[in-house]
Coordinates of C-alpha atoms in Angstrom, one line a residue:
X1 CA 2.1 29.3 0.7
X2 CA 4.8 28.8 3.3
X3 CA 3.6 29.7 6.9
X4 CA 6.6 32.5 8.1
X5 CA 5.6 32.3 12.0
X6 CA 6.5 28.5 11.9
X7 CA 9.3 27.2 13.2
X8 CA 11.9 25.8 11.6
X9 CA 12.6 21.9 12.6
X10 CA 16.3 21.1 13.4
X11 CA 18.4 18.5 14.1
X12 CA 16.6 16.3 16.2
X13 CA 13.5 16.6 14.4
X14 CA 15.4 15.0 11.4
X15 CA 16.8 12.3 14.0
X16 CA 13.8 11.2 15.1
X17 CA 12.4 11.4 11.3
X18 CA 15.0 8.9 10.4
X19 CA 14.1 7.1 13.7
X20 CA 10.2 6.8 12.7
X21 CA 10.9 5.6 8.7
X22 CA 12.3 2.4 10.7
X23 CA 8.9 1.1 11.3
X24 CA 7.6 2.3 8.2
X25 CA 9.7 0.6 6.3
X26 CA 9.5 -2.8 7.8
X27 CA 5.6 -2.2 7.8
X28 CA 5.7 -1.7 4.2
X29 CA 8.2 -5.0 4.0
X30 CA 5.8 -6.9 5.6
X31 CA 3.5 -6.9 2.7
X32 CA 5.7 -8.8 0.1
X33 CA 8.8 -10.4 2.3
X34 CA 6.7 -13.7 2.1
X35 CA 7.0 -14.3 -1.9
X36 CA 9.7 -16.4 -1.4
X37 CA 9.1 -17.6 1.8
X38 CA 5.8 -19.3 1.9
X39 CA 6.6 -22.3 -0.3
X40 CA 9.1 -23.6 1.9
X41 CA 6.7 -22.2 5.1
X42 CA 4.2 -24.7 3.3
X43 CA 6.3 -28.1 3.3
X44 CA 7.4 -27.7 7.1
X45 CA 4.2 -26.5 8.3
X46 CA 1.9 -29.0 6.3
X47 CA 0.2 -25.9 5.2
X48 CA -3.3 -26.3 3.1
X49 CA -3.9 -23.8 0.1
X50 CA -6.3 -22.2 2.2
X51 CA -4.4 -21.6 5.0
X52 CA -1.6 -20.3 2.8
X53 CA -3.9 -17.6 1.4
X54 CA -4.6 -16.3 5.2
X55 CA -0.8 -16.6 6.1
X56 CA -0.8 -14.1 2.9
X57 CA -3.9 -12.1 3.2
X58 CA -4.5 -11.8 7.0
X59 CA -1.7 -9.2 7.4
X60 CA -3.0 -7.0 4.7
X61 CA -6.6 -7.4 6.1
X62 CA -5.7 -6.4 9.7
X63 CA -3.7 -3.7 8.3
X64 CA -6.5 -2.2 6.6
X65 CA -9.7 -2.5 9.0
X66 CA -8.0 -0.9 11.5
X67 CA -6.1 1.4 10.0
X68 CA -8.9 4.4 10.9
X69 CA -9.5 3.0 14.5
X70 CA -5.6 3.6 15.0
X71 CA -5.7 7.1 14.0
X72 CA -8.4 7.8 15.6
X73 CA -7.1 5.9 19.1
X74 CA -3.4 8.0 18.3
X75 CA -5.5 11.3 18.3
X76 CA -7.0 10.6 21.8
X77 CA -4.2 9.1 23.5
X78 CA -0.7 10.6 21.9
X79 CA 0.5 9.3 18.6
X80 CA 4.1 8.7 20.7
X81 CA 2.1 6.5 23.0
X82 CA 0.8 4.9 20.3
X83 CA 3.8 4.1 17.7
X84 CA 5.6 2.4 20.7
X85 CA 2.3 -0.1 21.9
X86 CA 2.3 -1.1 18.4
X87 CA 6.4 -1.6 18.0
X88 CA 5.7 -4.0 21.1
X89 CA 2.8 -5.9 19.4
X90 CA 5.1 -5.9 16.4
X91 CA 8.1 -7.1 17.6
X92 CA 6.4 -9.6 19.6
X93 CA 4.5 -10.8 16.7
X94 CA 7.4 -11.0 14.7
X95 CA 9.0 -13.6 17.4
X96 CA 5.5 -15.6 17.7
X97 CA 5.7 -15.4 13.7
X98 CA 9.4 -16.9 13.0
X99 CA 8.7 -19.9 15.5
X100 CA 5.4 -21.0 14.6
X101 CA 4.7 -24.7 14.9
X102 CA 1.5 -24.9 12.6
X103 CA -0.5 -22.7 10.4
X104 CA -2.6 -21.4 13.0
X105 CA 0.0 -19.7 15.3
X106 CA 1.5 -18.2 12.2
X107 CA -1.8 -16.8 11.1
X108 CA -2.7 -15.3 14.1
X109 CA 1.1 -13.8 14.6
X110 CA 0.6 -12.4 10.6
X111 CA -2.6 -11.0 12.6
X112 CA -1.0 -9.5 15.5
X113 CA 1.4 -8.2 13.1
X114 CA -1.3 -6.4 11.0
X115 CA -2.9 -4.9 14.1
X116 CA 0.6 -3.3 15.0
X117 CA 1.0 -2.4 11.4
X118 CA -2.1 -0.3 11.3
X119 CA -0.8 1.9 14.3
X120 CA 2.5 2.4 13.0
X121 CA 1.2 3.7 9.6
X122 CA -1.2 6.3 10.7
X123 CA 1.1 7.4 14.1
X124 CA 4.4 7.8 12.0
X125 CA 2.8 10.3 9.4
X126 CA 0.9 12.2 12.3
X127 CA 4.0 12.9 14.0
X128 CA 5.7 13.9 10.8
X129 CA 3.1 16.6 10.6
X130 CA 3.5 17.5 13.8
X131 CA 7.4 17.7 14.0
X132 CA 7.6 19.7 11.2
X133 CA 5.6 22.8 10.9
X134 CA 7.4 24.6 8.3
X135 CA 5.4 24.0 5.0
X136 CA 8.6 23.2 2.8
X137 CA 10.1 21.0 6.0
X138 CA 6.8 19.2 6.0
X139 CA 6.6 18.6 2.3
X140 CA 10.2 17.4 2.1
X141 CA 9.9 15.1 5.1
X142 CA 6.7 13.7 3.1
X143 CA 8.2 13.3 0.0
X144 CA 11.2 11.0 1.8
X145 CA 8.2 8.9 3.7
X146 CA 6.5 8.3 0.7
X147 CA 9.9 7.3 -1.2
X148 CA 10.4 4.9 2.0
X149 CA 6.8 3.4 1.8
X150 CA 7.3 2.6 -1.8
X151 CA 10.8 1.2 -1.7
X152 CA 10.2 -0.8 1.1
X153 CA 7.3 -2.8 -0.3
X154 CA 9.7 -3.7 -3.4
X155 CA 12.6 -4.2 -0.6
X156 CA 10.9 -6.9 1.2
X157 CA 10.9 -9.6 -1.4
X158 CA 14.4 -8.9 -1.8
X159 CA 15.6 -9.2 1.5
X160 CA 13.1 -12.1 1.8
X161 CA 15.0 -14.2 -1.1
X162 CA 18.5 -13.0 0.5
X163 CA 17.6 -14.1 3.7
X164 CA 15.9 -17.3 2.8
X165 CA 19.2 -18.0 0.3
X166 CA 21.0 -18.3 4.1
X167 CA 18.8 -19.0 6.8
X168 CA 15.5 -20.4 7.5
X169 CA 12.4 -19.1 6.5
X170 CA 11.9 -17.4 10.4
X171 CA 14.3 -15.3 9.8
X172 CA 12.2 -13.0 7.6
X173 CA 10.4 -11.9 10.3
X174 CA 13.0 -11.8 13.0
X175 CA 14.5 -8.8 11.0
X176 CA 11.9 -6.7 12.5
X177 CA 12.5 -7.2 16.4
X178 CA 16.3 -5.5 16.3
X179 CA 14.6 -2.4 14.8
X180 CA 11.4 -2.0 16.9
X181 CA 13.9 -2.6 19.8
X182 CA 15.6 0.5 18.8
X183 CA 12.8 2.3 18.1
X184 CA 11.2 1.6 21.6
X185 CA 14.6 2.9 22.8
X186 CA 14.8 6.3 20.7
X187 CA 11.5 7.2 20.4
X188 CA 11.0 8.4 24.3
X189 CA 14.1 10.5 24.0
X190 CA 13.4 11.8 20.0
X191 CA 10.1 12.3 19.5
X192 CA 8.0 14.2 21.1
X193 CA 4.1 13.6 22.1
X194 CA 1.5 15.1 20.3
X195 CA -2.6 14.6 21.0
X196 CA -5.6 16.4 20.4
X197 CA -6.4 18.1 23.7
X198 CA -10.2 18.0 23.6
X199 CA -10.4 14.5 21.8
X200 CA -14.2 14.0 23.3
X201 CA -15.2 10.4 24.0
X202 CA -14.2 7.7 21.9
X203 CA -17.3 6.0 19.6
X204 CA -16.9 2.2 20.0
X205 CA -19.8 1.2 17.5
X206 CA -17.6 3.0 15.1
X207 CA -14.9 0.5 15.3
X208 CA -17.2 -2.8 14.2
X209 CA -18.9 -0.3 11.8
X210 CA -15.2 0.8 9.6
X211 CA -14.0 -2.5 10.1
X212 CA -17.6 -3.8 7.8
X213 CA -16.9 -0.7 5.2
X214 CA -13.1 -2.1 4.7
X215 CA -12.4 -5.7 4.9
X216 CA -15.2 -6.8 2.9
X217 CA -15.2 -4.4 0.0
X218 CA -11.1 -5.3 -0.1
X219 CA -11.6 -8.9 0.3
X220 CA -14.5 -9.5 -2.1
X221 CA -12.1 -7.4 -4.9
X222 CA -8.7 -9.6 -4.1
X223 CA -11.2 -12.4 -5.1
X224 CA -12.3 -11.0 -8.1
X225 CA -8.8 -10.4 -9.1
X226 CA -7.7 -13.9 -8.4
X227 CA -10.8 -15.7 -9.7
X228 CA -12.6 -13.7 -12.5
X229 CA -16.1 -12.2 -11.3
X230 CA -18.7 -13.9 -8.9
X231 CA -22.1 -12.8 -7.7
X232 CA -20.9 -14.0 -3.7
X233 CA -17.6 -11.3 -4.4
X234 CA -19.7 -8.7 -6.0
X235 CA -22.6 -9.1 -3.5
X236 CA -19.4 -9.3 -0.6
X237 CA -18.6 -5.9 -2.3
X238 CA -22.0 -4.4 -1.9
X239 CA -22.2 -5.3 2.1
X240 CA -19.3 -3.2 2.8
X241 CA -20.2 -0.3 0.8
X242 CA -23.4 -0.6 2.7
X243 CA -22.0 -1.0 5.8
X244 CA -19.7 2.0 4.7
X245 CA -22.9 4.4 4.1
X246 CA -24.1 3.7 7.9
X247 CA -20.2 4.6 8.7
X248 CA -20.5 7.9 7.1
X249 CA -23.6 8.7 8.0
X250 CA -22.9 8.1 11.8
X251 CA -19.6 10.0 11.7
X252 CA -21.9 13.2 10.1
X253 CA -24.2 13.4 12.8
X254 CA -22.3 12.9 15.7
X255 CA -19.9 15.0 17.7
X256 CA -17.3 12.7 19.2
X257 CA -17.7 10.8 15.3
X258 CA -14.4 9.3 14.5
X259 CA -13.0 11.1 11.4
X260 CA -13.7 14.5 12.6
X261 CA -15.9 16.6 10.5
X262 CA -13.1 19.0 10.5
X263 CA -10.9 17.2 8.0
X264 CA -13.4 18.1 5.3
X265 CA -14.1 21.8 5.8
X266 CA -11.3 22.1 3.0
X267 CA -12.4 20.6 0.0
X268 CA -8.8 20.0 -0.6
X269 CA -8.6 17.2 2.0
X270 CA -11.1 15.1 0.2
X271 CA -9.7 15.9 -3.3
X272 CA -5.8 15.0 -1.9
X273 CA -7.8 11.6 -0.4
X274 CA -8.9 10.6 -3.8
X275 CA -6.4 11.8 -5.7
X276 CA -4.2 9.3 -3.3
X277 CA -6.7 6.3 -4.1
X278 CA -6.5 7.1 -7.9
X279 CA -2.8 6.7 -8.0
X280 CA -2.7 3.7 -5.8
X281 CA -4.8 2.0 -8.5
X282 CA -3.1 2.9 -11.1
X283 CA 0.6 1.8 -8.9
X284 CA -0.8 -1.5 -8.4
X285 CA -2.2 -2.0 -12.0
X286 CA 1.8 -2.1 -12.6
X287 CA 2.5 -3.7 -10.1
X288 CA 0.2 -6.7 -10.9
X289 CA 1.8 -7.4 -14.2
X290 CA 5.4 -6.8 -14.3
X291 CA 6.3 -8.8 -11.4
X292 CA 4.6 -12.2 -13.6
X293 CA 6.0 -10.5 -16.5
X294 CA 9.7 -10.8 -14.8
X295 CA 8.9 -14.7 -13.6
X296 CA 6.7 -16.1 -16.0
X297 CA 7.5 -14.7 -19.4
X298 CA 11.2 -13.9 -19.3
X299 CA 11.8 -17.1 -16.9
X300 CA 13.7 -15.2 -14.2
X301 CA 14.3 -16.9 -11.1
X302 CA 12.4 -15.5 -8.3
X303 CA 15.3 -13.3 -6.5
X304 CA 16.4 -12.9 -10.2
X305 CA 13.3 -11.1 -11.2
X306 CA 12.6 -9.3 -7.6
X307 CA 16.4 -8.0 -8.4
X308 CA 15.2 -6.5 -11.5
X309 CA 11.8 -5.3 -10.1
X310 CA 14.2 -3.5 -7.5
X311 CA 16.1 -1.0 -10.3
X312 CA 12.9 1.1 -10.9
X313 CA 12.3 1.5 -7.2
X314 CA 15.8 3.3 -6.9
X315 CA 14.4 5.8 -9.1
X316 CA 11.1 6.6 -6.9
X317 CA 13.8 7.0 -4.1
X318 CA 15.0 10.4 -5.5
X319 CA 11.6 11.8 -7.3
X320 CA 9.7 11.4 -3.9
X321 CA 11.0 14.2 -2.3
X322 CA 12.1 16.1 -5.8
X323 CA 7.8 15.9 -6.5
X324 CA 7.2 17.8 -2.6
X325 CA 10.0 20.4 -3.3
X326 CA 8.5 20.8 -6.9
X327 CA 4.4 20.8 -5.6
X328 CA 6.0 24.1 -3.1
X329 CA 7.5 26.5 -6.0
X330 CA 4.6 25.7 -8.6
X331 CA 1.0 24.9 -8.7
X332 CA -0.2 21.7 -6.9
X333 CA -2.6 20.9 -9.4
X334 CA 0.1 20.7 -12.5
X335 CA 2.7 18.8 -10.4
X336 CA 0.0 16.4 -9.9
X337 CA -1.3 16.4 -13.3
X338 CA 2.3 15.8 -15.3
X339 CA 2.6 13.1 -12.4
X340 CA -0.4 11.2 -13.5
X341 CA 1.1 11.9 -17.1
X342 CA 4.0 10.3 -16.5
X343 CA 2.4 7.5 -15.2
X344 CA 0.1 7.0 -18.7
X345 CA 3.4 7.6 -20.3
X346 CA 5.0 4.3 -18.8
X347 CA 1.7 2.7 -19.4
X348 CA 1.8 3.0 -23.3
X349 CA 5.4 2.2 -23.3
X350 CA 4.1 -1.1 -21.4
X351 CA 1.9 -1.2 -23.8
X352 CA 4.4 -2.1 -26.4
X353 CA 6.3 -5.1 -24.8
X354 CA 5.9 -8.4 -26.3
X355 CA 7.1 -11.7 -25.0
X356 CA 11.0 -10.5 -24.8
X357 CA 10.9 -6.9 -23.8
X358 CA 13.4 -7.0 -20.3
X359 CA 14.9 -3.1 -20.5
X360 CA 11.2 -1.8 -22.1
X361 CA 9.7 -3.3 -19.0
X362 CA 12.0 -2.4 -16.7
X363 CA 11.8 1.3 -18.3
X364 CA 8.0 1.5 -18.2
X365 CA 8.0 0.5 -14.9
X366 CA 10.5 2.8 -13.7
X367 CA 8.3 5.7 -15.3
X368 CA 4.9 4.6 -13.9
X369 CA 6.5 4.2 -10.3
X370 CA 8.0 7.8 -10.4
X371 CA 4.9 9.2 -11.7
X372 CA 3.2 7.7 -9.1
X373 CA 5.0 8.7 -6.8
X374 CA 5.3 12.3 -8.0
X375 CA 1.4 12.1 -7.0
X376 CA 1.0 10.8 -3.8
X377 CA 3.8 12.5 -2.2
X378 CA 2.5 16.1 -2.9
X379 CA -0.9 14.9 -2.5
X380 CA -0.4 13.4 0.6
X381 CA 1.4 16.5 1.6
X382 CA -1.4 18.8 0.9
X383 CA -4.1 16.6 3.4
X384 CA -1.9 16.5 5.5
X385 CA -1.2 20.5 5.6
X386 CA -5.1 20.7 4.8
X387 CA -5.8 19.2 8.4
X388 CA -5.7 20.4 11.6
X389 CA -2.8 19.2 13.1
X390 CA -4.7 17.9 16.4
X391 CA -6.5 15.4 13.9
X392 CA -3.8 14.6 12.0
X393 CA -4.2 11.2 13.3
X394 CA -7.3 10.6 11.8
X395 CA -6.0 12.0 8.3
X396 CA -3.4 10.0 7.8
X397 CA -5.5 6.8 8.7
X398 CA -7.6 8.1 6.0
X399 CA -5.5 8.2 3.4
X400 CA -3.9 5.5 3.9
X401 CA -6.7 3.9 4.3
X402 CA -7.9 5.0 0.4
X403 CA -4.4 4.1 -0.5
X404 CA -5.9 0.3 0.9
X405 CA -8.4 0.8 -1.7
X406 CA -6.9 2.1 -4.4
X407 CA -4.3 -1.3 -4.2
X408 CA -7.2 -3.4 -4.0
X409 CA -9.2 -2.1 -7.0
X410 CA -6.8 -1.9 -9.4
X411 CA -5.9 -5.2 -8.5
X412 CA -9.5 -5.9 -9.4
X413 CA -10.1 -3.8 -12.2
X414 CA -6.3 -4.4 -14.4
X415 CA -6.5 -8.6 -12.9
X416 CA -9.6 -8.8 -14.5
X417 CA -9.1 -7.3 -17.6
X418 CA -5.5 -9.1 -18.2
X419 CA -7.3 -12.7 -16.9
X420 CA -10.2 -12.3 -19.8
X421 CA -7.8 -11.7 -22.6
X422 CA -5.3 -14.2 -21.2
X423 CA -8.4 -16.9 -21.1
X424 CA -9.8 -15.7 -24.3
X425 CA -6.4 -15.9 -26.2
X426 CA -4.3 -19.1 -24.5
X427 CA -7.9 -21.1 -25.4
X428 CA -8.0 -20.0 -28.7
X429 CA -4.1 -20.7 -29.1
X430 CA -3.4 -24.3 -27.0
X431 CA -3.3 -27.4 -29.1
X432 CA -6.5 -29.2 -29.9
X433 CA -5.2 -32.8 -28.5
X434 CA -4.7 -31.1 -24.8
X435 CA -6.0 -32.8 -21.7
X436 CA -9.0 -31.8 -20.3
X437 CA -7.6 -31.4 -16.5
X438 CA -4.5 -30.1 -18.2
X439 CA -6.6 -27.4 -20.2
X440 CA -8.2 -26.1 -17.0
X441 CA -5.1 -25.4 -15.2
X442 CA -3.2 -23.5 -18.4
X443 CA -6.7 -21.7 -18.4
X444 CA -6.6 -20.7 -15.2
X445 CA -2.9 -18.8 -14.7
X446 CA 0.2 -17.9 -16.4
X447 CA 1.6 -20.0 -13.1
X448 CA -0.4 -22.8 -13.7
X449 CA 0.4 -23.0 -17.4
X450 CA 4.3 -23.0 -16.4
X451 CA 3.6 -25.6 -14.1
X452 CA 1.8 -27.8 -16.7
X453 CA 4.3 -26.8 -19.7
X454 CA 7.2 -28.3 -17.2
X455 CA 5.6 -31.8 -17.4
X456 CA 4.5 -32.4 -21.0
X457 CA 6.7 -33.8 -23.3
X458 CA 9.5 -31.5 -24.9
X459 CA 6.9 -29.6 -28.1
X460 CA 4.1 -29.7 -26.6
X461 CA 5.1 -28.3 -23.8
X462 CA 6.8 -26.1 -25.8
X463 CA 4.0 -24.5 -27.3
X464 CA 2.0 -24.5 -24.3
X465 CA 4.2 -22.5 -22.6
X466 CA 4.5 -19.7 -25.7
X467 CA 0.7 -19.8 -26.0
X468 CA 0.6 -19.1 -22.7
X469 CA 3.0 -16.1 -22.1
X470 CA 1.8 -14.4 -25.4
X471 CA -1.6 -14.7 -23.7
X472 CA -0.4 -12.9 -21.0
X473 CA 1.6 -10.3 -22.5
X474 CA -0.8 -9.8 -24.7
X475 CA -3.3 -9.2 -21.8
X476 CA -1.0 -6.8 -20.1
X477 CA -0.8 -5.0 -23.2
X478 CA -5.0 -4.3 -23.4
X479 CA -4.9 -3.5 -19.6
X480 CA -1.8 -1.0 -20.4
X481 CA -4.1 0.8 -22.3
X482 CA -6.6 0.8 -19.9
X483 CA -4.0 2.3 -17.1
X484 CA -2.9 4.7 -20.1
X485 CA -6.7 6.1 -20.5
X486 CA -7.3 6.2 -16.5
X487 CA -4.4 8.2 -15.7
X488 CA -4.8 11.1 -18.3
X489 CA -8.7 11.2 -16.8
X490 CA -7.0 11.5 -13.0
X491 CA -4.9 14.4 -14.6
X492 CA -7.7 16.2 -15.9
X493 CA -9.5 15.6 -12.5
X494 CA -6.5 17.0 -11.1
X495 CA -6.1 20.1 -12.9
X496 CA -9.8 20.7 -12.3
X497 CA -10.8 20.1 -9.5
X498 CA -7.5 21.3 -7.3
X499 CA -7.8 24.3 -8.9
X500 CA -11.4 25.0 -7.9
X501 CA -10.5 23.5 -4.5
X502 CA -7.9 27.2 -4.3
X503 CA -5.4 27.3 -1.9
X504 CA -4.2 24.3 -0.1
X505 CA -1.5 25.6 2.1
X506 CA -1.4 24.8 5.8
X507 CA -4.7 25.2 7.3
X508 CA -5.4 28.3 9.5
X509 CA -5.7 26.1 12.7
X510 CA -3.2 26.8 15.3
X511 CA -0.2 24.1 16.0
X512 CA -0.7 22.5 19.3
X513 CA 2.1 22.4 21.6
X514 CA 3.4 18.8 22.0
X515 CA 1.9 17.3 24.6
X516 CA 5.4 16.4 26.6
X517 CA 8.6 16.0 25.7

């Protein structure tokens, strides 16, 4: 239901919403503008295997442990204040980043940019709840954020090849200092301040404590994906959920606790929180596959197939905001639903590729992302309107911090299911006369079986490299299925459960008046 008495946003609400996508954008960027970039990072840096998996993973794990503590932190001390501290860690990272001299500078810079990263996230979509108090304004101005977040993650391997194609590899991170200059200029004069006025004392042990839920539950699942299974990953797994029952249990029983009790008095909040996490599994399940699919099978170059990959993201652009407007004039729950149908729509169309399917790929793709999409902008939406606004700091680091999740499980969960069928099949498939070292490596990835395929003689190689990328389509295929079956479930969750959970308009709580202007 739209709220009459609030006020309508106007013109430089909308400025400084176009102001705050710029960090949200880069942010998002930040996780895939290094595709491209880290082999040639590698050979002038003398960088080790393992120190090219932090230069990868560090950013992501930053991002991610402290994404709550940020929310938190903006809630206490203005979410203004705290979008420009971390556009000055960002933008100083970003320098420290492009003229690194070894691996370690550069992974401590991909740190520092993580840190910044997780109190941009939570701070830009507080003060989008903030700003706009109208219910359709809000769920418009969601929608568009939610387009942004996803297009800029496909973006930023684009503009990474682009840039790389003309200048060296340091210039993929300078791109971020012109903007968070101009957002440390605008913001003061754009947007205004907004902070819980009776934030109570901030819980320190709470910090350590969210920090031991997050990193090692995502950490110990990115391994599983990459390397099959492992008692150390699955016992990694098991600390953090540990470590995440003292969490919860600590915010329940005290007052200044750092997600606020508050957020859950609707049980929409919760339900909108793992609705998010659902669909950010099944995003990345895609995700995971098509992008080897566009490299590895169809033998794109690597700004050839982040090109294509780029085509179904212009699509996700326009639903976004088209899923918001839709979630206002009918019932959440069904916008949600047909989103998550969508979704297992593109996922048995994926299901029917084989090893020369460009346009079916392409077109399942575009149909998962905008089903997606068609989910977690309403969804976020409603936790957002579900929260009081003086929290809303703390709700959006907790969705985004499920959305952390989701990416990481169904990473785990679809990596591991394409990886058996791919081992089972390109064993059962490779010719009996194959090295032993050589075996192990086409066993291991698609990647790796290129890579051998490239130096055996002419049909040997030959049929090492077909063996291989049927393995893998085939492989994409079973875990298509998989995706197909999971997303019809979250749509029946969706038109259950939200509809028990009633009304999810704007929550009775009163808007705070920003804090100074």
């Amino acid at each position: 239901m739209t709220n009459p008495s609030a006020p309508l946003a106007g013109r430089r609400e909308w400025t400084a919403f176009v102001v705050l996508l710029l960090p949200l954008l880069l942010v998002s960027m930040d996780v895939s503008v290094l595709f491209y970039a880290v082999p040639v990072i590698s050979e002038d840096l003398g960088v080790t295997s393992t120190q090219q998996l932090w230069i990868f993973d560090v950013y992501a794990f930053a991002l991610a442990g402290l994404l709550i503590t940020m929310g938190s932190l903006g809630d206490r001390i203005g979410r203004r204040k705290l979008l420009m501290a971390g556009a000055v860690a960002f933008g100083a990272a970003s320098v420290a980043a492009a003229y690194a001299r070894d691996a370690e500078t550069l992974i401590a810079a991909r740190a520092v940019l993580g840190v910044g990263g997780a109190t941009l996230m939570p701070s830009t979509m507080a003060l989008v709840r903030n700003m706009f108090r109208d219910d359709k304004q809000r769920s418009k101005a969601v929608g568009i954020w939610s387009g942004a977040m996803a297009g800029g993650i496909a973006l930023g391997s684009v503009v990474g090849g682009v840039l790389l194609e003309h200048f060296w590899w340091g210039s993929v991170f300078l791109i971020n200092v012109p903007a968070m200059v101009l957002l440390l200029v605008l913001t003061p004069v754009l947007v205004p301040e907004f902070k819980d006025p009776r934030p109570g004392p901030f819980d320190l042990l709470s910090v350590p404590l969210s920090m031991g839920a997050v990193l090692p539950v995502i950490y110990g699942l990115k391994q599983i994906a990459a390397d099959g299974f492992s008692l150390p990953m699955a016992l990694c797994v098991a600390a953090g959920l540990a470590v995440g029952w003292l969490f919860v249990r600590r915010q329940r029983t005290r007052r200044d606790a750092m997600i606020s009790r508050e957020l859950f008095r609707h049980r929409a909040f919760g339900l909108g929180v793992t609705v998010n996490t659902l669909a950010s599994v099944g995003m990345m399940g895609s995700a995971y596959f098509t992008t080897q699919y566009l490299q590895s099978v169809l033998g794109k170059s690597p700004l050839d197939a982040a090109l294509w990959g780029l085509l179904p993201s212009l699509a996700v652009a326009a639903v976004a905001p088209l899923a918001t407007t839709a979630a206002q004039k009918a019932d959440k729950a069904l916008v949600i639903a047909a989103g998550f149908l969508m979704g297992a729509a593109g996922y048995g169309l994926l299901a029917l590729s084989d090893t020369d399917s460009l346009a079916l790929t392409l077109a399942a793709a575009a149909l998962i992302s905008c089903g997606i999409v068609s989910v977690m902008a309403p969804a976020s939406d409603m936790t957002l309107a579900t929260a009081p606004p003086e929290k809303a700091g703390s709700a959006a680091a907790v969705l985004e911090t499920g959305q952390e999740f989701g990416n990481a499980l169904g990473m785990a969960v679809f990596g591991s299911v394409g990886t058996a069928v791919y081992r089972r099949d390109v064993t059962d498939a490779l010719p009996a006369d194959l090295p032993q070292g050589t075996l192990e490596a086409v066993r291991e990835t698609l990647g790796g079986a290129v890579g051998v395929a490239a130096r055996l003689p002419g049909r040997t190689g030959g049929a090492v490299l077909g063996a291989a990328r049927e393995a893998f389509t085939h492989g994409m295929v079973v875990a298509s299925v998989g995706g197909a079956v999971l997303l019809v479930l979250a749509a029946l969750l969706s038109v259950t459960a939200l509809r028990r959970a009633g009304d999810t308009s704007t929550a009775a709580a009163p808007e705070p008046a920003p804090a100074s202007l």
